[in-house]
Amino acid sequence: MLFRSRRTGLPKLEKKVRQEVKFLEKFDQDQSLSGLKKEHIQCSNLIHLHSIIKHIFRVENPVSVMQPFNLYHKDGSLKKKMNVDIVCDGGFSWVKVVARNPRALQLNSQGGNQYGQRNINDQVKEFVRCSQQNQIMFKNPKVLFVFASGVTRALANSITKKGAEVVGEIVDSSIAEPEEDDDDVSSEDDADEFPCLTQGDSETHFDKTDQEASLDATKLNLDITAM
């Protein structure tokens, strides 16, 4: 693996790549190939991991990859661990790689995320706050969000206002919205990242008439989340 003897975290990165490849190789058999679905490829973390590896060669003085840092509450108690994809510039810069397509990210930032999926704006704020709590030589590490597939101008401006820097192609919102539903979603295999969506980036549209017709006002159905 690249720089294994000089950069911490690379064995962890290699292990993740091998796990993803091993999963996909299960379908490389005559009996199993028919079970390989489009979602298996789209939801593979290989897209995200490949983007991380590519960016390692583009940064100056990489120190570690997939490095965890503690994020604390205001009272000093531990809130969570934030995983930084690449720590570079001798430790003075943190890089978070996002491989999702611009349209999905724009929808996510506007609250169009599915249940359990984190908003990228919240994630940016947490990374900036975490960097302030983990200074190096009395300086806050610079936080960079690298968008491998591009990012809309509106989202880039929003991220910049929150104290992070944006790296990646800036695209217009109209360009980020394909004519057909785009299911190109990559899952960043990380507790801090967005979970992979099997429905991809396509929006679900309901016909109001059909929806109202299917409602039964005589019954109230409570699922377990209502508890």
XYZ file of N, CA and C in Angstrom:
681
model
N 0.847 -1.194 0.000
C 0.000 0.000 0.000
C 0.879 1.240 0.000
N 0.360 2.332 -0.516
C 1.127 3.549 -0.663
C 1.599 4.104 0.667
N 2.895 4.424 0.769
C 3.453 5.098 1.938
C 3.174 4.359 3.245
N 2.965 3.048 3.185
C 2.533 2.338 4.383
C 3.478 2.571 5.559
N 4.759 2.635 5.300
C 5.718 2.747 6.389
C 5.800 4.165 6.947
N 5.205 5.135 6.248
C 5.370 6.518 6.667
C 4.073 7.232 6.975
N 2.938 6.647 6.638
C 1.663 7.323 6.840
C 0.735 6.426 7.651
N 0.245 6.923 8.760
C -0.645 6.124 9.587
C -2.034 6.054 8.949
N -2.704 4.959 9.203
C -4.067 4.785 8.705
C -4.171 4.085 7.373
N -3.066 3.939 6.662
C -3.133 3.305 5.341
C -3.527 1.827 5.406
N -3.073 1.067 6.404
C -3.568 -0.314 6.508
C -5.087 -0.372 6.669
N -5.644 0.603 7.389
C -7.091 0.661 7.570
C -7.778 0.933 6.239
N -7.213 1.837 5.455
C -7.763 2.141 4.138
C -7.692 0.917 3.236
N -6.565 0.242 3.265
C -6.394 -0.960 2.449
C -7.397 -2.040 2.845
N -7.621 -2.191 4.146
C -8.566 -3.196 4.630
C -9.973 -2.917 4.120
N -10.356 -1.640 4.128
C -11.683 -1.277 3.640
C -11.832 -1.578 2.151
N -10.783 -1.296 1.392
C -10.824 -1.581 -0.048
C -10.971 -3.082 -0.280
N -10.191 -3.870 0.447
C -10.250 -5.322 0.293
C -11.631 -5.868 0.668
N -12.240 -5.296 1.694
C -13.571 -5.739 2.099
C -14.597 -5.487 1.003
N -14.507 -4.325 0.372
C -15.454 -3.994 -0.693
C -15.249 -4.889 -1.907
N -13.997 -5.115 -2.254
C -13.694 -5.975 -3.401
C -14.154 -7.405 -3.126
N -13.912 -7.869 -1.911
C -14.306 -9.235 -1.545
C -15.816 -9.409 -1.648
N -16.563 -8.383 -1.245
C -18.019 -8.454 -1.323
C -18.476 -8.582 -2.774
N -17.904 -7.769 -3.656
C -18.310 -7.809 -5.065
C -17.839 -9.075 -5.757
N -16.734 -9.638 -5.283
C -16.213 -10.859 -5.898
C -17.121 -12.059 -5.637
N -17.981 -11.951 -4.643
C -18.912 -13.041 -4.370
C -19.838 -13.290 -5.556
N -20.065 -12.240 -6.343
C -20.966 -12.360 -7.487
C -20.234 -12.826 -8.742
N -18.921 -12.960 -8.637
C -18.114 -13.357 -9.798
C -18.117 -14.870 -9.952
N -19.303 -15.422 -9.940
C -19.489 -16.854 -10.109
C -20.704 -17.069 -10.989
N -20.713 -18.178 -11.691
C -21.826 -18.436 -12.613
C -23.166 -18.469 -11.887
N -23.166 -19.007 -10.671
C -24.421 -19.145 -9.951
C -24.865 -17.842 -9.286
N -23.910 -16.956 -9.016
C -24.225 -15.755 -8.244
C -24.326 -14.489 -9.080
N -23.824 -14.511 -10.296
C -23.783 -13.294 -11.107
C -25.166 -12.722 -11.340
N -26.165 -13.605 -11.425
C -27.530 -13.123 -11.639
C -28.051 -12.357 -10.434
N -27.427 -12.566 -9.273
C -27.867 -11.868 -8.077
C -27.251 -10.493 -7.914
N -26.313 -10.139 -8.791
C -25.678 -8.831 -8.719
C -26.640 -7.768 -9.228
N -26.946 -6.811 -8.389
C -27.881 -5.755 -8.743
C -27.156 -4.429 -8.926
N -27.844 -3.516 -9.570
C -27.278 -2.187 -9.805
C -26.945 -1.504 -8.484
N -27.789 -1.731 -7.486
C -27.578 -1.101 -6.188
C -26.290 -1.564 -5.513
N -25.881 -2.811 -5.773
C -24.652 -3.323 -5.177
C -23.440 -2.514 -5.634
N -23.456 -2.108 -6.893
C -22.344 -1.321 -7.430
C -22.445 0.121 -6.953
N -23.653 0.673 -7.030
C -23.846 2.072 -6.663
C -23.563 2.320 -5.190
N -23.909 1.363 -4.341
C -23.746 1.535 -2.906
C -22.400 1.034 -2.405
N -21.553 0.637 -3.311
C -20.223 0.203 -2.895
C -19.406 1.407 -2.441
N -18.648 1.216 -1.385
C -17.796 2.285 -0.886
C -16.540 2.461 -1.728
N -16.357 1.626 -2.740
C -15.170 1.734 -3.584
C -15.076 3.096 -4.263
N -16.207 3.683 -4.597
C -16.199 4.991 -5.252
C -15.594 6.039 -4.329
N -16.048 6.015 -3.090
C -15.535 6.959 -2.099
C -14.063 6.677 -1.785
N -13.723 5.407 -1.588
C -12.351 5.037 -1.253
C -11.394 5.369 -2.402
N -11.849 5.169 -3.624
C -11.026 5.507 -4.782
C -10.746 7.004 -4.834
N -11.754 7.804 -4.474
C -11.573 9.261 -4.468
C -10.571 9.683 -3.398
N -10.595 9.002 -2.265
C -9.628 9.310 -1.205
C -8.210 9.013 -1.688
N -8.020 7.843 -2.279
C -6.690 7.442 -2.751
C -6.166 8.415 -3.802
N -7.044 8.825 -4.718
C -6.629 9.786 -5.743
C -6.183 11.097 -5.119
N -6.885 11.531 -4.086
C -6.575 12.837 -3.503
C -5.323 12.795 -2.635
N -4.941 11.619 -2.156
C -3.710 11.510 -1.377
C -2.519 12.020 -2.188
N -2.553 11.772 -3.498
C -1.454 12.186 -4.367
C -1.492 13.680 -4.694
N -2.573 14.349 -4.338
C -2.730 15.755 -4.698
C -2.439 16.710 -3.550
N -2.324 16.180 -2.349
C -2.109 17.054 -1.197
C -0.624 17.134 -0.861
N -0.290 18.137 -0.081
C 1.087 18.332 0.351
C 1.300 17.681 1.719
N 2.375 16.951 1.823
C 2.811 16.363 3.093
C 1.686 15.644 3.836
N 1.114 14.565 3.257
C 0.077 13.816 3.976
C 0.646 13.143 5.219
N -0.104 13.229 6.309
C 0.337 12.672 7.585
C -0.375 11.364 7.899
N -1.688 11.336 7.688
C -2.459 10.140 7.991
C -3.742 10.129 7.180
N -4.371 8.965 7.141
C -5.670 8.825 6.475
C -6.637 8.164 7.442
N -7.921 8.501 7.259
C -8.982 7.950 8.106
C -8.634 8.109 9.584
N -8.231 9.313 9.938
C -7.797 9.627 11.294
C -8.977 10.085 12.146
N -9.256 9.415 13.269
C -10.359 9.841 14.149
C -9.926 10.970 15.087
N -10.835 11.912 15.302
C -10.629 12.997 16.257
C -11.873 13.107 17.137
N -11.668 13.472 18.386
C -12.785 13.598 19.317
C -13.495 14.935 19.149
N -14.823 14.872 19.153
C -15.652 16.072 19.167
C -16.371 16.102 20.508
N -16.257 17.221 21.217
C -16.797 17.313 22.566
C -18.007 18.241 22.630
N -18.870 17.966 23.607
C -19.966 18.872 23.922
C -19.390 20.096 24.640
N -20.228 21.101 24.820
C -19.787 22.314 25.498
C -19.383 22.047 26.948
N -19.980 21.007 27.550
C -19.646 20.693 28.941
C -18.384 19.846 29.059
N -17.755 19.554 27.931
C -16.507 18.794 27.945
C -16.677 17.303 27.780
N -17.891 16.809 27.759
C -18.120 15.380 27.565
C -17.984 15.021 26.085
N -17.583 13.789 25.829
C -17.372 13.339 24.457
C -18.695 13.185 23.725
N -18.799 13.821 22.578
C -20.002 13.718 21.765
C -19.877 12.577 20.761
N -18.782 12.547 20.021
C -18.576 11.518 19.006
C -17.157 11.609 18.476
N -16.821 10.690 17.613
C -15.531 10.724 16.921
C -15.764 11.112 15.470
N -14.969 12.057 14.981
C -15.042 12.499 13.595
C -13.877 11.884 12.830
N -14.176 11.210 11.741
C -13.145 10.567 10.944
C -12.733 11.468 9.781
N -11.494 11.903 9.795
C -10.952 12.760 8.733
C -10.304 11.862 7.693
N -10.709 12.014 6.439
C -10.194 11.140 5.382
C -8.691 11.304 5.187
N -8.225 12.551 5.131
C -6.798 12.808 4.930
C -6.368 13.971 5.817
N -5.321 13.753 6.606
C -4.689 14.836 7.364
C -3.390 15.162 6.635
N -3.260 16.402 6.186
C -2.105 16.762 5.356
C -1.520 18.104 5.803
N -0.595 18.618 4.990
C 0.109 19.865 5.327
C 0.750 19.781 6.711
N 1.289 18.609 6.995
C 1.938 18.416 8.275
C 0.991 18.415 9.450
N -0.308 18.222 9.183
C -1.311 18.197 10.232
C -2.162 19.447 10.293
N -1.827 20.449 9.487
C -2.535 21.725 9.535
C -3.771 21.761 8.635
N -4.029 20.688 7.890
C -5.216 20.650 7.024
C -5.925 19.310 7.168
N -7.248 19.385 7.241
C -8.092 18.197 7.266
C -8.882 18.136 5.958
N -8.908 16.977 5.350
C -9.630 16.797 4.089
C -10.740 15.770 4.278
N -11.940 16.159 3.909
C -13.068 15.237 3.884
C -13.516 15.091 2.441
N -13.481 13.864 1.926
C -13.821 13.605 0.528
C -15.279 13.182 0.428
N -16.012 13.820 -0.475
C -17.414 13.493 -0.722
C -17.550 13.113 -2.195
N -18.040 11.900 -2.442
C -18.100 11.402 -3.815
C -19.501 11.411 -4.404
N -20.483 11.849 -3.654
C -21.856 11.857 -4.168
C -22.017 12.913 -5.255
N -23.031 12.720 -6.095
C -23.212 13.659 -7.200
C -23.826 14.967 -6.702
N -23.613 16.058 -7.429
C -24.060 17.384 -6.983
C -25.547 17.488 -6.715
N -26.351 16.819 -7.510
C -27.801 16.907 -7.335
C -28.222 16.314 -5.998
N -27.672 15.151 -5.656
C -28.010 14.512 -4.392
C -27.583 15.380 -3.217
N -26.418 15.989 -3.328
C -25.910 16.842 -2.255
C -26.764 18.094 -2.080
N -27.199 18.674 -3.204
C -28.029 19.869 -3.138
C -29.363 19.563 -2.467
N -29.968 18.437 -2.831
C -31.225 18.023 -2.212
C -31.029 17.776 -0.719
N -29.909 17.149 -0.386
C -29.613 16.859 1.016
C -29.468 18.133 1.838
N -28.796 19.118 1.261
C -28.573 20.373 1.980
C -29.852 21.163 2.177
N -30.856 20.885 1.343
C -32.138 21.582 1.432
C -33.164 20.804 2.246
N -32.697 19.760 2.923
C -33.595 18.970 3.753
C -34.237 17.815 3.040
N -33.768 17.508 1.823
C -34.343 16.400 1.070
C -33.673 15.084 1.362
N -33.258 14.884 2.600
C -32.594 13.642 2.957
C -33.595 12.655 3.540
N -33.323 11.379 3.349
C -34.208 10.351 3.862
C -33.987 10.150 5.352
N -34.900 9.394 5.975
C -34.827 9.162 7.413
C -33.472 8.555 7.787
N -32.807 9.132 8.778
C -31.531 8.615 9.244
C -30.338 9.159 8.493
N -30.574 9.922 7.442
C -29.483 10.475 6.644
C -29.124 11.860 7.154
N -27.836 12.098 7.349
C -27.392 13.360 7.928
C -27.312 14.457 6.875
N -27.598 15.661 7.315
C -27.499 16.824 6.440
C -26.037 17.255 6.333
N -25.569 17.517 5.128
C -24.159 17.852 4.942
C -23.796 19.155 5.632
N -24.745 20.090 5.751
C -24.453 21.344 6.437
C -24.136 21.103 7.912
N -24.857 20.173 8.530
C -24.576 19.821 9.920
C -23.201 19.176 10.041
N -22.862 18.370 9.060
C -21.565 17.697 9.077
C -20.418 18.703 8.967
N -20.589 19.692 8.107
C -19.561 20.719 7.946
C -19.347 21.456 9.260
N -20.436 21.831 9.916
C -20.319 22.558 11.184
C -19.611 21.726 12.241
N -19.878 20.426 12.257
C -19.215 19.558 13.227
C -17.727 19.430 12.951
N -17.354 19.353 11.688
C -15.932 19.250 11.352
C -15.192 20.533 11.730
N -15.806 21.658 11.473
C -15.165 22.931 11.809
C -15.022 23.051 13.325
N -16.066 22.688 14.049
C -16.008 22.760 15.509
C -14.972 21.773 16.063
N -14.895 20.591 15.455
C -13.927 19.591 15.901
C -12.502 20.075 15.660
N -12.264 20.760 14.550
C -10.924 21.278 14.268
C -10.517 22.335 15.291
N -11.501 23.103 15.763
C -11.223 24.120 16.769
C -10.869 23.498 18.112
N -11.357 22.286 18.334
C -11.080 21.582 19.586
C -9.807 20.734 19.511
N -9.234 20.606 18.320
C -8.027 19.797 18.136
C -6.951 20.622 17.422
N -6.528 21.662 18.069
C -5.546 22.562 17.475
C -4.173 21.899 17.379
N -3.385 22.383 16.437
C -2.011 21.948 16.284
C -1.135 23.198 16.332
N -0.249 23.241 17.281
C 0.608 24.405 17.501
C -0.247 25.668 17.644
N -1.336 25.540 18.438
C -2.244 26.644 18.761
C -2.988 27.194 17.537
N -3.084 26.404 16.496
C -3.818 26.818 15.303
C -4.885 25.776 14.969
N -6.041 26.266 14.501
C -7.090 25.353 14.063
C -6.712 24.756 12.715
N -6.746 23.434 12.571
C -6.510 22.849 11.255
C -7.532 23.377 10.238
N -7.081 23.632 9.053
C -7.975 24.086 7.982
C -8.814 22.901 7.511
N -10.122 23.101 7.380
C -11.035 22.035 6.963
C -11.380 22.217 5.491
N -11.116 21.185 4.705
C -11.422 21.226 3.274
C -12.382 20.101 2.925
N -13.468 20.445 2.270
C -14.395 19.442 1.744
C -14.122 19.295 0.246
N -13.678 18.112 -0.133
C -13.335 17.836 -1.523
C -14.504 17.093 -2.177
N -15.081 17.688 -3.204
C -16.213 17.090 -3.907
C -15.714 16.475 -5.214
N -15.572 15.162 -5.200
C -14.994 14.451 -6.328
C -15.849 14.548 -7.589
N -17.153 14.694 -7.418
C -18.053 14.757 -8.572
C -18.606 16.149 -8.813
N -18.112 17.132 -8.079
C -18.568 18.500 -8.240
C -19.567 18.890 -7.168
N -19.841 20.185 -7.087
C -20.760 20.704 -6.090
C -21.441 21.944 -6.660
N -22.691 22.148 -6.295
C -23.410 23.318 -6.786
C -22.864 24.584 -6.136
N -23.028 25.693 -6.826
C -22.502 26.957 -6.319
C -23.177 27.338 -4.995
N -24.491 27.093 -4.902
C -25.219 27.447 -3.685
C -24.682 26.679 -2.481
N -24.440 25.381 -2.654
C -23.933 24.580 -1.551
C -22.500 24.964 -1.211
N -21.698 25.254 -2.221
C -20.309 25.672 -1.983
C -20.273 26.951 -1.167
N -21.143 27.891 -1.493
C -21.198 29.152 -0.744
C -21.633 28.909 0.702
N -22.585 27.999 0.887
C -23.066 27.690 2.222
C -21.961 27.072 3.077
N -21.188 26.184 2.477
C -20.108 25.525 3.203
C -19.011 26.521 3.562
N -18.701 27.408 2.643
C -17.674 28.417 2.894
C -18.059 29.319 4.058
N -19.336 29.691 4.132
C -19.813 30.548 5.213
C -19.701 29.869 6.574
N -19.668 28.553 6.571
C -19.578 27.812 7.830
C -18.131 27.597 8.271
N -17.179 28.102 7.491
C -15.789 28.053 7.920
C -14.924 26.997 7.276
N -15.468 26.253 6.314
C -14.688 25.239 5.613
C -14.390 25.711 4.190
N -13.376 25.133 3.578
C -13.031 25.456 2.196
C -13.567 24.370 1.269
N -13.893 24.756 0.054
C -14.466 23.843 -0.928
C -13.463 23.585 -2.043
N -13.264 22.307 -2.354
C -12.391 21.904 -3.454
C -13.214 21.037 -4.400
N -13.240 21.396 -5.663
C -14.006 20.622 -6.634
C -14.654 21.518 -7.664
N -15.136 20.927 -8.724
C -15.774 21.684 -9.802
C -17.095 22.283 -9.327
N -17.289 23.552 -9.591
C -18.535 24.234 -9.258
C -19.478 24.114 -10.450
N -20.651 23.549 -10.213
C -21.609 23.364 -11.295
C -22.886 24.112 -10.965
N -23.627 24.489 -12.007
C -24.907 25.148 -11.820
C -25.949 24.119 -11.394
N -26.958 24.575 -10.690
C -28.006 23.670 -10.220
C -28.698 22.970 -11.377
N -28.865 23.667 -12.495
C -29.526 23.063 -13.650
C -28.700 21.933 -14.230
N -27.366 22.084 -14.184
C -26.495 21.027 -14.683
C -26.514 19.844 -13.736
N -26.681 20.121 -12.449
C -26.660 19.058 -11.451
C -27.916 18.211 -11.490
N -28.966 18.703 -12.203
C -30.203 17.950 -12.278
C -30.323 17.281 -13.645
N -30.090 15.966 -13.736
C -30.166 15.268 -15.006
C -31.599 15.172 -15.500
N -31.753 14.901 -16.807
C -33.081 14.786 -17.378
C -33.819 13.583 -16.806
N -33.068 12.492 -16.524
C -33.658 11.314 -15.938
C -33.204 11.198 -14.503
N -33.923 10.403 -13.708
C -33.530 10.201 -12.321
C -32.140 9.614 -12.266
N -31.295 10.192 -11.458
C -29.912 9.761 -11.342
C -29.737 8.954 -10.070
N -29.341 7.708 -10.217
C -29.180 6.834 -9.061
C -27.735 6.684 -8.662
N -26.881 7.567 -9.128
C -25.455 7.456 -8.839
C -25.169 7.943 -7.430
N -25.137 7.023 -6.502
C -24.895 7.370 -5.111
C -23.737 6.553 -4.598
N -22.791 7.187 -3.956
C -21.715 6.444 -3.330
C -21.845 6.576 -1.834
N -21.610 5.488 -1.158
C -21.722 5.495 0.294
C -20.370 5.696 0.922
N -20.239 6.766 1.693
C -19.028 6.964 2.457
C -19.136 6.104 3.697
N -18.350 5.038 3.756
C -18.447 4.084 4.850
C -17.834 4.693 6.093
N -18.651 5.444 6.816
C -18.139 6.233 7.915
C -19.317 6.590 8.798
N -19.122 6.532 10.092
C -20.213 6.859 11.002
C -20.658 8.301 10.841
N -19.793 9.161 10.287
C -20.118 10.565 10.128
C -20.716 10.874 8.763
N -20.717 9.891 7.892
C -21.118 10.150 6.521
C -22.565 9.786 6.270
N -23.009 10.032 5.050
C -24.372 9.731 4.663
C -24.494 8.251 4.360
N -25.538 7.580 4.849
C -25.733 6.188 4.497
C -26.124 6.062 3.034
N -25.809 4.916 2.449
C -26.137 4.709 1.044
C -27.643 4.526 0.894
N -28.186 5.133 -0.101
C -29.625 5.074 -0.320
C -29.921 4.159 -1.486
N -30.698 3.127 -1.274
C -31.020 2.236 -2.372
C -31.936 2.911 -3.380
N -32.630 3.950 -2.949
C -33.462 4.695 -3.882
C -32.664 5.752 -4.621
N -31.376 5.832 -4.297
C -30.519 6.765 -5.005
C -30.921 8.200 -4.790
N -30.690 9.002 -5.815
C -30.958 10.420 -5.721
C -32.297 10.796 -6.317
N -33.012 9.791 -6.802
C -34.286 10.100 -7.453
C -35.324 10.471 -6.417
N -36.133 11.462 -6.739
C -37.187 11.908 -5.847
C -38.419 11.047 -6.079
N -39.194 10.814 -5.035
C -40.426 10.054 -5.137
C -41.580 11.026 -5.230
N -42.327 10.945 -6.324
C -43.440 11.864 -6.543
C -44.747 11.119 -6.318
N -45.647 11.733 -5.574
C -46.934 11.128 -5.292
C -48.034 11.917 -5.987
N -48.983 11.213 -6.558
C -50.149 11.855 -7.122
C -51.121 12.134 -5.983
N -51.458 13.401 -5.795
C -52.253 13.817 -4.644
C -53.603 13.112 -4.611
N -54.231 12.959 -5.781
C -55.539 12.320 -5.826
C -55.442 10.878 -5.393
N -54.442 10.155 -5.927
C -54.271 8.751 -5.566
C -53.926 8.606 -4.094
N -53.135 9.540 -3.592
C -52.714 9.465 -2.200
C -53.900 9.650 -1.266
N -54.753 10.645 -1.579
C -55.908 10.905 -0.737
C -56.908 9.757 -0.807
N -57.003 9.157 -2.010
C -57.955 8.064 -2.177
C -57.539 6.843 -1.391
N -56.247 6.687 -1.174
C -55.748 5.498 -0.492
C -55.776 5.647 1.025
N -56.094 6.837 1.543
C -56.102 7.071 2.973
C -57.406 6.581 3.591
N -57.264 5.937 4.724
C -58.435 5.480 5.467
C -58.518 6.287 6.749
N -59.465 7.224 6.807
C -59.570 8.137 7.943
C -60.127 7.457 9.181
N -60.617 6.207 9.055
C -61.208 5.523 10.206
C -60.168 4.806 11.050
N -58.911 4.728 10.581
C -57.881 4.006 11.295
C -56.661 4.870 11.489
N -55.990 4.647 12.587
C -54.741 5.360 12.864
C -53.661 4.326 13.111
N -52.655 4.307 12.261
C -51.596 3.315 12.355
C -50.357 3.940 12.982
N -49.944 3.440 14.139
C -48.758 3.951 14.834
C -47.641 2.913 14.730
N -46.500 3.335 14.170
C -45.368 2.406 14.126
C -44.550 2.564 15.405
N -43.444 1.832 15.499
C -42.682 1.788 16.752
C -42.022 3.116 17.077
N -41.781 3.961 16.033
C -41.145 5.262 16.303
C -42.077 6.183 17.081
N -43.392 5.908 17.034
C -44.345 6.718 17.772
C -44.259 6.486 19.285
N -43.615 5.400 19.686
C -43.459 5.097 21.109
C -42.507 6.091 21.775
